[in-house]
Every structure is written in C-alpha cells, then in structure tokens.
Amino acid sequence: MRFSFLCKIAIVIALVVLFDRLFPDSFSGARIGGFAGVWLMGLVLGRGDVRRNKRAWIALAVAALFTGSLFDDPGPLAWALFWCALSVAVLLPKVSGFDDAWHWGARLVIHAVGGIGKPFADLRRFGRSRQRKRANAGSVMAMLGLPLVGGALFVTLFAAANPLIAQTLAAIRLPSVWQILLWIFVAVCVWPSLRPHRSVMRLAARLPDPEPVLPGTSLPSVLIALALFNAIFAVQNALDIAFLWSGGALPAGMTQTEYVHRGAYPLIGTALIAGVMALAMLRPGSASAHHPWARRLVTLWVVQNLVLVASSILRTIDYIEASMLTAWRIAAFAWMALVALGLVLICWRILRGRSARWLINWNAFAAAVVLTVCSFVDLGALAASWNVRQQAPAAIDLCYIGQVGDGALLPLIALEHRRMDAVTRDRVRYARDLIFTDLSARQDSWTEWTPRGARRLARATAMLGPNPARPLAVDQPAWRNCDGSIEHPAPPAQP
C-alpha cells in the first residue's frame, strides 16, 4: 500500500516537472496535447484497478481521442471533454457499471470539487501513519546535523575564497512564489485522478431519481393545462406561419426585420420549459400518464414545440442573411437541434413508458456527439468561409473576420482573389497580412506550434505564391482600423 502511494507521488512529481518544462510562458500550442497524453499514461501506470477494468479502457480510448484534438488544435472544449473522459475512467472501477448520465454528471461535479482538498488530506493521513517513527527520524536528523551544518559552513567559506564556486552558487536560482503556487495547482489537479475522493460515490448515490415534480398535477388539472397550453402555443405558431414562414404583411408600425430578429432564443427557452412541464405532468404511474386524452394533448403540445423550434431556426437564418454567420450562431443551431431531438425523445418516452434515465442517457449521448464534433471542427473558420462565399466583398465584417484568428486566413486569401474595388482589396489584404504574419510567427515557435496551424500556413503560402502582395503603407499620424480602413486625424480647429 505504501509503495503504491509513493509511486503515485512520483507520478505527480513527474507531471509537475513536465508541466514546468513544457509551459514556461503560457498554456498553449500542441504541447497541451502532449501533456494530456503523458497524464493519461501516468493514470494507467499508477492505477492498477483502471488497467484491469474493461469499461475504463473505453473511457481511456475516448480521452485519447480528445488528446489528439488537443494536440492538433487545443481549445477549452477539447480540454473539458478530455478531463471528463479521464475522470470517467478514474471513477469507473469504483462503481458496478454505467448507470445513467444523471448520476455520472453528479459524480464528475463532486470529483472536481472534492478533489481540491484530496492531496492535502492524503498528505495529512500519510503523516499520521508515520508518527510512530518520529523518534527514529529525530535520531537521523541528529546524526545528519553535524555533516549538514559543517558542509554548509565550508561551502560558504570556499565560495568566498574561490570565484568559480561563487559563480556556480549564484547561478542556482530558487523558484518564485508564483512558480511554487503553479506547481501546487498542477499537483492538486492531477492527484485526484490517481486517488479519487471516497465521497464521490457516496454522495452521488444519494441523489433522487431525475423525475421532475410539479404541484397540482391531478388529472383534471393536467387536462385543463394541456388544453390551455395548446391554445396559447397555437396562437404563437399561427402568427409565425402567417408572418415568418409565409411573409405576410405585418401590422402598421412593425417591420419584417423587427419581427424576425426578436424571439429566437426566448422561443427555445419556452420549448425547454414546456418539455420539463410535459415530463412532470405525465410522470410514470400517474393517472394522467395512461389517460388517452392527456397523451394526445401532450403529443400535440410537443409537436407545437417542434414548430416553435423550427421558427427559432428560421429566425436565426434570416438574421444571418441580414448580417453574417458567426461561430456562436453555428453553436446556436446545434443547440436548437439538440432541443428538437430532446422534445422528440420526451414524446417517445411518454408514449412508450420509458424511464427518466433512458431519456437523460439519450440526451447526454446526443450532446456528447455534438460536442465531440465541435472539438475537432473550427467553427470560426466555417463561419468565415460562409461569409466570404455568400456576401459581397465590401459588405463583409473584417473586424469579426480578424477576431476569428488563423481560421480566417484561407477564406481571406480566397476573398482577395475575387473582383472588388481597390480600397476594399487593400482592406482585405491588410486583414490577411496581419493574420498571416501572426500565424507565421507562432508556427516558428515550438511553444505555439500546432499541426493545424502548420497545415494552414503551408496551404496559405502555396495560395499566395512566393511574393504575396502587401497592403499600402500608412504613414503617421494616420492609422488602420480593425476593418483595414485608413483613418486620418481630424484637422486642427481654425482659430
């Protein structure tokens, strides 16, 4: 037991040293994927129960998948998914099997929170187990006191007499307080993966079943509520069909743009609330769950919610056509698709009598698939490519394109080859030159290098040729705005 504990301490120390060597300046670049891979190997070496658990190997394979994403192009989403997969592998040997995503979500939260104090608790427990040997430790210190003190004294005297020794000692630099705190932080993050807290399983097991409960859900109340909700939703959907889907004439004082641009996200929130209420009103075992009219009305209500989600998607599409596509709007489409799938699963669960665990597991699986895809796909690059293809060069928001980063480099080069006026071309060229220069500098540094960045730089270099055109030089005191336009200072006021 003591040998296993000491091996885990050695693994944590090795990971802390590796972190210190890999990230002397910032937490960026493909080295993040390298550190994640070494952490994964350290977990396999330090946890025999993980090595012997077949289910844990599946979670380890998923974590290795996200390690590849972190190496190719690291990001917060890929790191969060890697940590979740790693933590599932850590906790799987402690449970009999994968019960449901509800309890596993709680386990991951408790594991993250409870793991903060786990290293200190283990060190305190280890120190208590060594109390019986304090006398021996005291005798050892007494034995080493004379050699250590005498050696330090003679080294100090020789340093004063020999400049070579003095220079060698001066070259030894002790770590700063910030560096020590960073080491402690890394150790606190890594240690729970080798020794998870015992309370994780105990507290998660006390969670109630994930069945939403609403007061006043008697059969008459449910029937009246469903009839009323269907009528209210029918009015909203009828208005959307008349004015949003069909393009009918709006009342005086309201424009089509105002009608379209309002309500996309509130309607999605409405659909979510409606889904939870449908689950609560037709809980398994309740009188309303088996009543034919209650089942028909709730099915109609879910269908109306699907129309509501479709209207939200159409509103977002119209908004994009009026402005532009962004990475967050792509994420909004994915979120709306998940909400629509969740509503379908809710209806299926009610009609087929499925359990709440079944519903949560399928929703969690769908969300995991979408998030996994998003961790490998550069949504900003997709948005920039769409904007370049669909919009006129002069209408493209180059300020947003610049915020995308190197994902916008190839779309900007493609845009530069389109026909446009000289002023717009210079603005596009300026935005492209900024991103190309920044990407080239980062790929020349091992701390910032990534395989995806290297592929983009190679393709951009091939597209631009050996002598890429440069933007016009701007003399002081003029300057460039974020969209590449040239700004001149205001003339001095006349007396």
Tab-separated table of C-alpha atoms in Angstrom:
chain	number	residue	atom	x	y	z
A	1	MET	CA	0.000	0.000	0.000
A	2	ARG	CA	2.811	2.398	0.954
A	3	PHE	CA	4.708	1.521	-2.250
A	4	SER	CA	1.630	2.302	-4.364
A	5	PHE	CA	1.198	5.622	-2.568
A	6	LEU	CA	4.838	6.559	-3.157
A	7	CYS	CA	4.544	5.582	-6.845
A	8	LYS	CA	1.597	7.929	-7.222
A	9	ILE	CA	3.561	10.716	-5.568
A	10	ALA	CA	6.409	10.064	-8.034
A	11	ILE	CA	3.967	10.233	-10.976
A	12	VAL	CA	2.552	13.550	-9.746
A	13	ILE	CA	6.056	14.987	-9.282
A	14	ALA	CA	6.997	13.859	-12.789
A	15	LEU	CA	3.889	15.515	-14.249
A	16	VAL	CA	4.564	18.736	-12.328
A	17	VAL	CA	8.157	18.816	-13.622
A	18	LEU	CA	6.943	18.109	-17.156
A	19	PHE	CA	4.373	20.916	-16.879
A	20	ASP	CA	7.081	23.288	-15.682
A	21	ARG	CA	9.310	22.395	-18.641
A	22	LEU	CA	6.588	22.404	-21.292
A	23	PHE	CA	4.871	25.637	-20.245
A	24	PRO	CA	7.493	28.154	-19.141
A	25	ASP	CA	5.466	31.039	-20.551
A	26	SER	CA	1.886	30.138	-21.497
A	27	PHE	CA	-0.521	27.196	-21.692
A	28	SER	CA	-0.801	26.949	-25.484
A	29	GLY	CA	0.305	25.011	-28.547
A	30	ALA	CA	0.430	21.330	-29.381
A	31	ARG	CA	2.349	20.733	-26.135
A	32	ILE	CA	-1.037	20.765	-24.361
A	33	GLY	CA	-1.904	17.543	-26.181
A	34	GLY	CA	1.495	16.126	-25.257
A	35	PHE	CA	0.942	16.870	-21.571
A	36	ALA	CA	-2.560	15.347	-21.726
A	37	GLY	CA	-1.120	12.175	-23.286
A	38	VAL	CA	1.536	11.837	-20.575
A	39	TRP	CA	-1.127	12.403	-17.891
A	40	LEU	CA	-3.150	9.614	-19.466
A	41	MET	CA	-0.159	7.266	-19.368
A	42	GLY	CA	0.545	8.245	-15.763
A	43	LEU	CA	-3.021	7.290	-14.844
A	44	VAL	CA	-2.629	3.859	-16.460
A	45	LEU	CA	0.689	3.285	-14.678
A	46	GLY	CA	-0.489	4.486	-11.277
A	47	ARG	CA	-3.920	2.837	-11.117
A	48	GLY	CA	-3.946	-0.953	-11.306
A	49	ASP	CA	-7.742	-1.084	-10.942
A	50	VAL	CA	-8.084	1.096	-14.051
A	51	ARG	CA	-5.809	-1.227	-16.019
A	52	ARG	CA	-7.917	-4.231	-15.012
A	53	ASN	CA	-11.298	-2.637	-15.815
A	54	LYS	CA	-12.517	-3.173	-19.389
A	55	ARG	CA	-15.058	-0.343	-19.200
A	56	ALA	CA	-12.330	2.029	-18.041
A	57	TRP	CA	-10.340	1.260	-21.179
A	58	ILE	CA	-13.249	2.530	-23.280
A	59	ALA	CA	-13.161	5.818	-21.372
A	60	LEU	CA	-9.375	5.927	-21.764
A	61	ALA	CA	-9.761	5.487	-25.530
A	62	VAL	CA	-12.214	8.397	-25.603
A	63	ALA	CA	-9.760	10.501	-23.571
A	64	ALA	CA	-7.009	9.576	-26.053
A	65	LEU	CA	-9.302	10.793	-28.858
A	66	PHE	CA	-9.571	14.205	-27.215
A	67	THR	CA	-5.815	14.152	-26.633
A	68	GLY	CA	-5.475	14.072	-30.417
A	69	SER	CA	-7.773	17.097	-30.669
A	70	LEU	CA	-5.686	18.942	-28.057
A	71	PHE	CA	-2.503	18.165	-29.966
A	72	ASP	CA	-3.884	19.231	-33.358
A	73	ASP	CA	-5.526	22.466	-32.195
A	74	PRO	CA	-6.036	22.884	-28.436
A	75	GLY	CA	-9.110	24.623	-27.061
A	76	PRO	CA	-11.186	24.856	-23.869
A	77	LEU	CA	-13.895	22.499	-25.162
A	78	ALA	CA	-11.441	19.741	-26.083
A	79	TRP	CA	-9.715	20.112	-22.701
A	80	ALA	CA	-13.030	19.901	-20.803
A	81	LEU	CA	-14.066	16.787	-22.740
A	82	PHE	CA	-10.642	15.220	-22.148
A	83	TRP	CA	-10.956	15.826	-18.413
A	84	CYS	CA	-14.470	14.339	-18.346
A	85	ALA	CA	-13.366	11.184	-20.186
A	86	LEU	CA	-10.293	10.880	-17.956
A	87	SER	CA	-12.400	11.286	-14.812
A	88	VAL	CA	-14.930	8.680	-16.000
A	89	ALA	CA	-12.035	6.244	-16.441
A	90	VAL	CA	-10.827	7.143	-12.928
A	91	LEU	CA	-14.230	6.516	-11.316
A	92	LEU	CA	-15.485	3.513	-13.319
A	93	PRO	CA	-13.589	0.901	-11.229
A	94	LYS	CA	-15.377	2.278	-8.144
A	95	VAL	CA	-18.892	1.534	-9.454
A	96	SER	CA	-20.585	-1.600	-10.735
A	97	GLY	CA	-21.328	-0.091	-14.148
A	98	PHE	CA	-22.524	2.943	-16.089
A	99	ASP	CA	-25.958	3.567	-14.591
A	100	ASP	CA	-27.104	6.894	-16.059
A	101	ALA	CA	-25.778	10.281	-17.130
A	102	TRP	CA	-27.650	11.980	-14.268
A	103	HIS	CA	-25.559	10.265	-11.591
A	104	TRP	CA	-22.387	10.480	-13.653
A	105	GLY	CA	-22.809	14.204	-14.051
A	106	ALA	CA	-23.073	14.472	-10.266
A	107	ARG	CA	-20.005	12.248	-9.825
A	108	LEU	CA	-17.936	14.457	-12.106
A	109	VAL	CA	-19.005	17.617	-10.264
A	110	ILE	CA	-18.266	16.090	-6.851
A	111	HIS	CA	-14.978	14.699	-8.161
A	112	ALA	CA	-13.937	18.155	-9.388
A	113	VAL	CA	-14.928	19.936	-6.169
A	114	GLY	CA	-13.881	17.244	-3.690
A	115	GLY	CA	-10.568	16.688	-5.419
A	116	ILE	CA	-9.315	20.135	-4.380
A	117	GLY	CA	-8.681	19.076	-0.799
A	118	LYS	CA	-7.804	15.438	-1.518
A	119	PRO	CA	-3.995	15.897	-1.823
A	120	PHE	CA	-3.782	17.720	1.497
A	121	ALA	CA	-5.970	15.145	3.253
A	122	ASP	CA	-3.814	12.292	1.930
A	123	LEU	CA	-0.616	14.014	2.995
A	124	ARG	CA	-2.023	14.561	6.477
A	125	ARG	CA	-3.086	10.915	6.693
A	126	PHE	CA	0.321	9.786	5.487
A	127	GLY	CA	1.978	11.972	8.109
A	128	ARG	CA	-0.145	10.451	10.875
A	129	SER	CA	0.870	6.962	9.799
A	130	ARG	CA	4.495	7.996	10.265
A	131	GLN	CA	4.080	9.315	13.800
A	132	ARG	CA	5.427	6.122	15.317
A	133	LYS	CA	8.734	6.607	13.521
A	134	ARG	CA	9.324	10.166	14.628
A	135	ALA	CA	11.858	9.070	17.211
A	136	ASN	CA	13.912	7.354	14.535
A	137	ALA	CA	13.538	10.403	12.316
A	138	GLY	CA	14.796	12.588	15.159
A	139	SER	CA	17.848	10.413	15.656
A	140	VAL	CA	18.550	10.516	11.928
A	141	MET	CA	18.355	14.302	11.921
A	142	ALA	CA	20.670	14.451	14.930
A	143	MET	CA	23.100	12.209	13.089
A	144	LEU	CA	22.995	14.363	9.953
A	145	GLY	CA	23.095	17.696	11.793
A	146	LEU	CA	26.876	17.948	12.078
A	147	PRO	CA	27.641	16.942	8.473
A	148	LEU	CA	24.997	19.292	7.035
A	149	VAL	CA	25.898	22.323	9.143
A	150	GLY	CA	29.647	21.767	8.736
A	151	GLY	CA	29.287	21.187	4.984
A	152	ALA	CA	27.262	24.383	4.562
A	153	LEU	CA	29.874	26.326	6.523
A	154	PHE	CA	32.798	25.078	4.420
A	155	VAL	CA	30.930	25.653	1.145
A	156	THR	CA	30.253	29.243	2.207
A	157	LEU	CA	33.922	29.828	3.060
A	158	PHE	CA	35.150	28.287	-0.197
A	159	ALA	CA	32.661	30.415	-2.151
A	160	ALA	CA	34.155	33.496	-0.549
A	161	ALA	CA	37.647	32.337	-1.493
A	162	ASN	CA	37.014	30.851	-4.968
A	163	PRO	CA	35.160	32.904	-7.622
A	164	LEU	CA	34.312	29.780	-9.669
A	165	ILE	CA	32.410	28.272	-6.752
A	166	ALA	CA	30.764	31.627	-6.069
A	167	GLN	CA	29.580	31.872	-9.709
A	168	THR	CA	28.228	28.333	-9.608
A	169	LEU	CA	26.248	29.029	-6.460
A	170	ALA	CA	25.000	32.345	-7.864
A	171	ALA	CA	23.701	30.536	-10.965
A	172	ILE	CA	21.404	28.434	-8.782
A	173	ARG	CA	18.034	30.163	-8.750
A	174	LEU	CA	15.293	29.276	-6.343
A	175	PRO	CA	11.730	29.122	-7.695
A	176	SER	CA	9.497	32.142	-7.237
A	177	VAL	CA	6.375	32.152	-5.112
A	178	TRP	CA	4.229	32.203	-8.268
A	179	GLN	CA	6.062	29.162	-9.645
A	180	ILE	CA	5.592	27.228	-6.394
A	181	LEU	CA	1.875	28.069	-6.384
A	182	LEU	CA	1.624	26.870	-10.001
A	183	TRP	CA	3.298	23.577	-9.065
A	184	ILE	CA	0.839	23.121	-6.211
A	185	PHE	CA	-2.079	23.871	-8.539
A	186	VAL	CA	-0.936	21.259	-11.081
A	187	ALA	CA	-0.421	18.681	-8.317
A	188	VAL	CA	-3.899	19.388	-6.915
A	189	CYS	CA	-5.390	18.868	-10.387
A	190	VAL	CA	-3.503	15.633	-11.115
A	191	TRP	CA	-3.640	13.908	-7.712
A	192	PRO	CA	-7.432	13.188	-7.617
A	193	SER	CA	-7.096	11.198	-10.847
A	194	LEU	CA	-4.753	8.827	-9.010
A	195	ARG	CA	-6.630	8.838	-5.694
A	196	PRO	CA	-10.289	9.937	-6.133
A	197	HIS	CA	-12.204	11.045	-3.047
A	198	ARG	CA	-14.335	8.393	-1.353
A	199	SER	CA	-17.279	10.766	-1.018
A	200	VAL	CA	-17.794	10.879	-4.813
A	201	MET	CA	-19.679	7.577	-4.966
A	202	ARG	CA	-21.427	8.022	-1.618
A	203	LEU	CA	-22.852	11.475	-2.346
A	204	ALA	CA	-23.862	10.655	-5.930
A	205	ALA	CA	-25.740	7.555	-4.737
A	206	ARG	CA	-27.962	9.754	-2.541
A	207	LEU	CA	-29.335	11.723	-5.472
A	208	PRO	CA	-33.081	11.309	-6.068
A	209	ASP	CA	-34.408	9.938	-9.334
A	210	PRO	CA	-34.386	12.588	-12.079
A	211	GLU	CA	-38.169	12.879	-12.267
A	212	PRO	CA	-39.431	16.498	-12.343
A	213	VAL	CA	-42.309	17.082	-9.921
A	214	LEU	CA	-44.878	19.880	-10.136
A	215	PRO	CA	-47.587	20.601	-7.536
A	216	GLY	CA	-51.210	20.298	-8.563
A	217	THR	CA	-50.732	17.711	-11.301
A	218	SER	CA	-54.018	15.907	-10.811
A	219	LEU	CA	-55.733	14.510	-13.902
A	220	PRO	CA	-58.290	17.379	-14.256
A	221	SER	CA	-55.555	19.959	-13.736
A	222	VAL	CA	-53.323	18.320	-16.343
A	223	LEU	CA	-56.116	18.105	-18.934
A	224	ILE	CA	-57.100	21.756	-18.447
A	225	ALA	CA	-53.451	22.898	-18.520
A	226	LEU	CA	-52.646	20.960	-21.692
A	227	ALA	CA	-55.738	22.305	-23.473
A	228	LEU	CA	-54.846	25.878	-22.441
A	229	PHE	CA	-51.158	25.497	-23.349
A	230	ASN	CA	-52.034	24.073	-26.765
A	231	ALA	CA	-54.325	27.025	-27.443
A	232	ILE	CA	-51.659	29.569	-26.423
A	233	PHE	CA	-48.957	27.863	-28.482
A	234	ALA	CA	-51.341	27.616	-31.456
A	235	VAL	CA	-51.695	31.418	-31.479
A	236	GLN	CA	-47.909	31.908	-31.481
A	237	ASN	CA	-47.327	29.299	-34.177
A	238	ALA	CA	-50.168	30.687	-36.318
A	239	LEU	CA	-48.584	34.153	-36.182
A	240	ASP	CA	-45.199	32.715	-37.155
A	241	ILE	CA	-46.707	30.762	-40.043
A	242	ALA	CA	-48.573	33.850	-41.278
A	243	PHE	CA	-45.773	36.408	-40.989
A	244	LEU	CA	-42.475	34.495	-40.676
A	245	TRP	CA	-42.924	31.443	-42.882
A	246	SER	CA	-45.317	32.944	-45.452
A	247	GLY	CA	-44.003	36.522	-45.465
A	248	GLY	CA	-47.409	38.098	-44.946
A	249	ALA	CA	-47.920	41.825	-44.403
A	250	LEU	CA	-47.331	42.878	-40.804
A	251	PRO	CA	-49.450	45.408	-38.901
A	252	ALA	CA	-48.653	49.065	-39.356
A	253	GLY	CA	-45.595	50.237	-37.430
A	254	MET	CA	-43.786	46.869	-37.390
A	255	THR	CA	-41.142	45.864	-39.898
A	256	GLN	CA	-40.288	42.340	-41.045
A	257	THR	CA	-36.760	42.786	-39.675
A	258	GLU	CA	-38.061	43.638	-36.201
A	259	TYR	CA	-40.398	40.629	-36.218
A	260	VAL	CA	-37.671	38.256	-37.407
A	261	HIS	CA	-34.857	39.411	-35.145
A	262	ARG	CA	-36.823	39.124	-31.903
A	263	GLY	CA	-37.506	35.982	-30.001
A	264	ALA	CA	-35.216	33.279	-31.422
A	265	TYR	CA	-33.598	32.423	-28.088
A	266	PRO	CA	-36.664	33.126	-25.864
A	267	LEU	CA	-38.647	30.678	-28.007
A	268	ILE	CA	-36.011	27.990	-27.409
A	269	GLY	CA	-36.240	28.674	-23.672
A	270	THR	CA	-40.012	28.355	-23.915
A	271	ALA	CA	-39.660	24.963	-25.613
A	272	LEU	CA	-37.304	23.739	-22.877
A	273	ILE	CA	-39.672	24.796	-20.099
A	274	ALA	CA	-42.557	23.162	-21.938
A	275	GLY	CA	-40.617	19.902	-22.216
A	276	VAL	CA	-39.902	19.780	-18.488
A	277	MET	CA	-43.548	20.547	-17.711
A	278	ALA	CA	-44.688	17.768	-20.053
A	279	LEU	CA	-42.479	15.302	-18.200
A	280	ALA	CA	-43.819	16.459	-14.828
A	281	MET	CA	-47.460	16.316	-15.848
A	282	LEU	CA	-47.249	12.803	-17.282
A	283	ARG	CA	-44.937	11.119	-14.778
A	284	PRO	CA	-44.889	7.296	-14.926
A	285	GLY	CA	-47.508	5.816	-12.615
A	286	SER	CA	-49.668	8.943	-12.522
A	287	ALA	CA	-53.293	8.934	-13.648
A	288	SER	CA	-52.549	11.338	-16.491
A	289	ALA	CA	-49.777	9.110	-17.876
A	290	HIS	CA	-52.327	6.481	-19.002
A	291	HIS	CA	-55.241	8.757	-19.859
A	292	PRO	CA	-55.784	8.745	-23.666
A	293	TRP	CA	-56.721	12.422	-23.944
A	294	ALA	CA	-53.786	13.523	-21.804
A	295	ARG	CA	-51.436	11.565	-24.046
A	296	ARG	CA	-52.993	13.048	-27.195
A	297	LEU	CA	-52.830	16.593	-25.866
A	298	VAL	CA	-49.228	16.269	-24.724
A	299	THR	CA	-48.263	14.811	-28.113
A	300	LEU	CA	-49.922	17.786	-29.828
A	301	TRP	CA	-48.116	20.138	-27.448
A	302	VAL	CA	-44.736	18.572	-28.250
A	303	VAL	CA	-45.445	18.916	-31.968
A	304	GLN	CA	-46.255	22.595	-31.434
A	305	ASN	CA	-42.995	22.997	-29.570
A	306	LEU	CA	-41.181	21.474	-32.544
A	307	VAL	CA	-42.824	24.104	-34.763
A	308	LEU	CA	-41.618	26.688	-32.246
A	309	VAL	CA	-38.044	25.403	-32.542
A	310	ALA	CA	-38.305	25.425	-36.341
A	311	SER	CA	-39.446	29.056	-36.178
A	312	SER	CA	-36.439	29.880	-33.984
A	313	ILE	CA	-34.129	28.285	-36.552
A	314	LEU	CA	-35.763	30.271	-39.359
A	315	ARG	CA	-35.433	33.487	-37.355
A	316	THR	CA	-31.728	32.796	-36.871
A	317	ILE	CA	-31.258	32.036	-40.584
A	318	ASP	CA	-32.969	35.298	-41.538
A	319	TYR	CA	-30.826	37.157	-39.015
A	320	ILE	CA	-27.670	35.638	-40.535
A	321	GLU	CA	-28.742	36.607	-44.040
A	322	ALA	CA	-29.288	40.172	-42.823
A	323	SER	CA	-25.915	40.352	-41.036
A	324	MET	CA	-23.405	37.471	-41.010
A	325	LEU	CA	-22.663	33.993	-39.718
A	326	THR	CA	-20.590	33.601	-36.537
A	327	ALA	CA	-19.223	30.659	-34.581
A	328	TRP	CA	-21.735	31.295	-31.797
A	329	ARG	CA	-24.627	31.175	-34.266
A	330	ILE	CA	-23.401	27.827	-35.569
A	331	ALA	CA	-23.345	26.665	-31.947
A	332	ALA	CA	-26.882	28.041	-31.572
A	333	PHE	CA	-28.031	25.874	-34.500
A	334	ALA	CA	-26.513	22.824	-32.828
A	335	TRP	CA	-28.235	23.737	-29.556
A	336	MET	CA	-31.600	24.139	-31.314
A	337	ALA	CA	-31.161	20.749	-32.977
A	338	LEU	CA	-30.483	19.187	-29.571
A	339	VAL	CA	-33.608	20.844	-28.144
A	340	ALA	CA	-35.694	19.467	-31.031
A	341	LEU	CA	-34.260	15.984	-30.506
A	342	GLY	CA	-34.945	16.273	-26.784
A	343	LEU	CA	-38.600	17.109	-27.461
A	344	VAL	CA	-38.943	14.090	-29.741
A	345	LEU	CA	-37.359	11.876	-27.071
A	346	ILE	CA	-39.733	13.315	-24.448
A	347	CYS	CA	-42.726	12.437	-26.598
A	348	TRP	CA	-41.367	8.941	-27.244
A	349	ARG	CA	-40.676	8.440	-23.554
A	350	ILE	CA	-44.249	9.412	-22.606
A	351	LEU	CA	-45.881	7.290	-25.291
A	352	ARG	CA	-43.677	4.235	-24.720
A	353	GLY	CA	-43.366	4.476	-20.944
A	354	ARG	CA	-39.591	4.831	-20.915
A	355	SER	CA	-37.755	5.758	-17.722
A	356	ALA	CA	-36.238	9.135	-16.943
A	357	ARG	CA	-32.806	7.503	-17.011
A	358	TRP	CA	-33.425	6.403	-20.591
A	359	LEU	CA	-34.340	9.951	-21.552
A	360	ILE	CA	-31.317	11.509	-19.845
A	361	ASN	CA	-28.894	8.956	-21.273
A	362	TRP	CA	-30.034	9.529	-24.845
A	363	ASN	CA	-29.938	13.316	-24.484
A	364	ALA	CA	-26.478	13.111	-22.916
A	365	PHE	CA	-25.287	10.847	-25.730
A	366	ALA	CA	-26.558	13.276	-28.377
A	367	ALA	CA	-24.923	16.221	-26.593
A	368	ALA	CA	-21.638	14.300	-26.290
A	369	VAL	CA	-21.633	13.545	-30.026
A	370	VAL	CA	-22.277	17.198	-30.921
A	371	LEU	CA	-19.601	18.473	-28.512
A	372	THR	CA	-17.089	15.926	-29.791
A	373	VAL	CA	-17.621	17.082	-33.365
A	374	CYS	CA	-17.303	20.726	-32.276
A	375	SER	CA	-13.993	19.972	-30.519
A	376	PHE	CA	-12.481	18.820	-33.828
A	377	VAL	CA	-14.090	21.419	-36.135
A	378	ASP	CA	-13.078	25.078	-36.230
A	379	LEU	CA	-16.470	26.806	-36.132
A	380	GLY	CA	-14.867	30.211	-36.654
A	381	ALA	CA	-13.260	29.008	-39.895
A	382	LEU	CA	-16.604	27.633	-41.094
A	383	ALA	CA	-18.295	30.952	-40.357
A	384	ALA	CA	-15.566	32.934	-42.128
A	385	SER	CA	-15.766	30.673	-45.217
A	386	TRP	CA	-19.550	31.067	-45.386
A	387	ASN	CA	-19.378	34.851	-45.079
A	388	VAL	CA	-16.747	35.070	-47.820
A	389	ARG	CA	-18.790	32.903	-50.202
A	390	GLN	CA	-22.208	34.425	-49.554
A	391	GLN	CA	-21.531	38.143	-49.055
A	392	ALA	CA	-20.246	40.897	-51.276
A	393	PRO	CA	-16.590	41.806	-50.503
A	394	ALA	CA	-17.457	45.328	-49.373
A	395	ALA	CA	-20.188	44.030	-47.008
A	396	ILE	CA	-18.009	41.533	-45.118
A	397	ASP	CA	-17.282	42.470	-41.498
A	398	LEU	CA	-13.489	42.351	-41.499
A	399	CYS	CA	-13.397	43.230	-37.798
A	400	TYR	CA	-15.136	39.943	-36.964
A	401	ILE	CA	-13.012	38.064	-39.509
A	402	GLY	CA	-9.910	39.340	-37.726
A	403	GLN	CA	-11.227	38.113	-34.380
A	404	VAL	CA	-11.584	34.580	-35.785
A	405	GLY	CA	-7.804	34.258	-35.956
A	406	ASP	CA	-5.866	31.965	-38.274
A	407	GLY	CA	-9.082	30.087	-39.128
A	408	ALA	CA	-9.994	33.067	-41.324
A	409	LEU	CA	-6.689	33.084	-43.239
A	410	LEU	CA	-7.660	30.779	-46.117
A	411	PRO	CA	-11.103	32.399	-46.588
A	412	LEU	CA	-9.437	35.841	-46.712
A	413	ILE	CA	-6.990	34.654	-49.369
A	414	ALA	CA	-9.908	33.301	-51.387
A	415	LEU	CA	-11.706	36.627	-50.907
A	416	GLU	CA	-8.628	38.528	-52.070
A	417	HIS	CA	-8.838	36.776	-55.446
A	418	ARG	CA	-12.412	37.966	-56.059
A	419	ARG	CA	-13.270	41.074	-58.047
A	420	MET	CA	-13.602	44.217	-55.910
A	421	ASP	CA	-12.611	47.862	-55.849
A	422	ALA	CA	-9.077	48.885	-54.924
A	423	VAL	CA	-9.978	50.271	-51.475
A	424	THR	CA	-11.794	47.100	-50.428
A	425	ARG	CA	-8.962	44.923	-51.767
A	426	ASP	CA	-6.445	46.879	-49.698
A	427	ARG	CA	-8.577	46.416	-46.578
A	428	VAL	CA	-8.867	42.655	-47.223
A	429	ARG	CA	-5.144	42.445	-47.910
A	430	TYR	CA	-4.378	44.222	-44.645
A	431	ALA	CA	-6.550	41.786	-42.644
A	432	ARG	CA	-4.966	38.821	-44.427
A	433	ASP	CA	-1.430	40.140	-43.890
A	434	LEU	CA	-1.999	40.574	-40.143
A	435	ILE	CA	-3.241	37.009	-39.702
A	436	PHE	CA	-0.576	35.523	-41.998
A	437	THR	CA	2.234	37.320	-40.149
A	438	ASP	CA	0.892	36.276	-36.751
A	439	LEU	CA	0.452	32.645	-37.811
A	440	SER	CA	3.963	32.524	-39.319
A	441	ALA	CA	5.477	33.858	-36.092
A	442	ARG	CA	3.570	31.362	-33.949
A	443	GLN	CA	4.489	28.403	-36.134
A	444	ASP	CA	8.174	29.350	-35.882
A	445	SER	CA	7.969	28.979	-32.091
A	446	TRP	CA	7.824	25.462	-30.621
A	447	THR	CA	5.674	26.755	-27.765
A	448	GLU	CA	2.895	27.908	-30.141
A	449	TRP	CA	3.238	25.352	-32.951
A	450	THR	CA	0.224	23.192	-33.817
A	451	PRO	CA	-0.304	20.705	-36.682
A	452	ARG	CA	-3.467	22.505	-37.818
A	453	GLY	CA	-1.629	25.831	-37.871
A	454	ALA	CA	1.224	24.266	-39.856
A	455	ARG	CA	-1.225	22.863	-42.431
A	456	ARG	CA	-2.958	26.228	-42.779
A	457	LEU	CA	0.325	28.069	-43.157
A	458	ALA	CA	1.553	25.664	-45.837
A	459	ARG	CA	-1.679	25.969	-47.821
A	460	ALA	CA	-1.750	29.753	-47.429
A	461	THR	CA	1.849	30.017	-48.640
A	462	ALA	CA	1.001	27.923	-51.693
A	463	MET	CA	-2.077	30.056	-52.458
A	464	LEU	CA	-0.217	33.367	-52.072
A	465	GLY	CA	2.879	32.393	-54.052
A	466	PRO	CA	6.485	33.420	-53.432
A	467	ASN	CA	5.812	37.194	-53.476
A	468	PRO	CA	2.444	37.929	-51.838
A	469	ALA	CA	1.059	41.419	-52.321
A	470	ARG	CA	1.327	43.733	-49.330
A	471	PRO	CA	-1.179	46.363	-48.161
A	472	LEU	CA	-0.487	50.013	-48.727
A	473	ALA	CA	1.893	51.585	-46.252
A	474	VAL	CA	0.287	54.103	-43.900
A	475	ASP	CA	2.377	56.994	-42.683
A	476	GLN	CA	1.982	58.590	-39.295
A	477	PRO	CA	-0.188	60.063	-37.921
A	478	ALA	CA	-2.746	58.001	-39.892
A	479	TRP	CA	-3.665	54.506	-38.677
A	480	ARG	CA	-5.647	51.417	-39.625
A	481	ASN	CA	-8.960	50.418	-38.043
A	482	CYS	CA	-9.850	46.801	-37.292
A	483	ASP	CA	-11.558	46.515	-40.702
A	484	GLY	CA	-8.422	47.726	-42.505
A	485	SER	CA	-9.780	51.168	-43.326
A	486	ILE	CA	-7.337	54.054	-43.062
A	487	GLU	CA	-8.168	56.707	-40.501
A	488	HIS	CA	-6.694	60.184	-40.594
A	489	PRO	CA	-6.603	62.529	-37.610
A	490	ALA	CA	-9.045	65.396	-37.617
A	491	PRO	CA	-7.594	68.676	-38.872
A	492	PRO	CA	-6.814	71.232	-36.208
A	493	ALA	CA	-9.624	73.632	-35.408
A	494	GLN	CA	-9.379	77.002	-37.079
A	495	PRO	CA	-8.896	79.943	-34.681
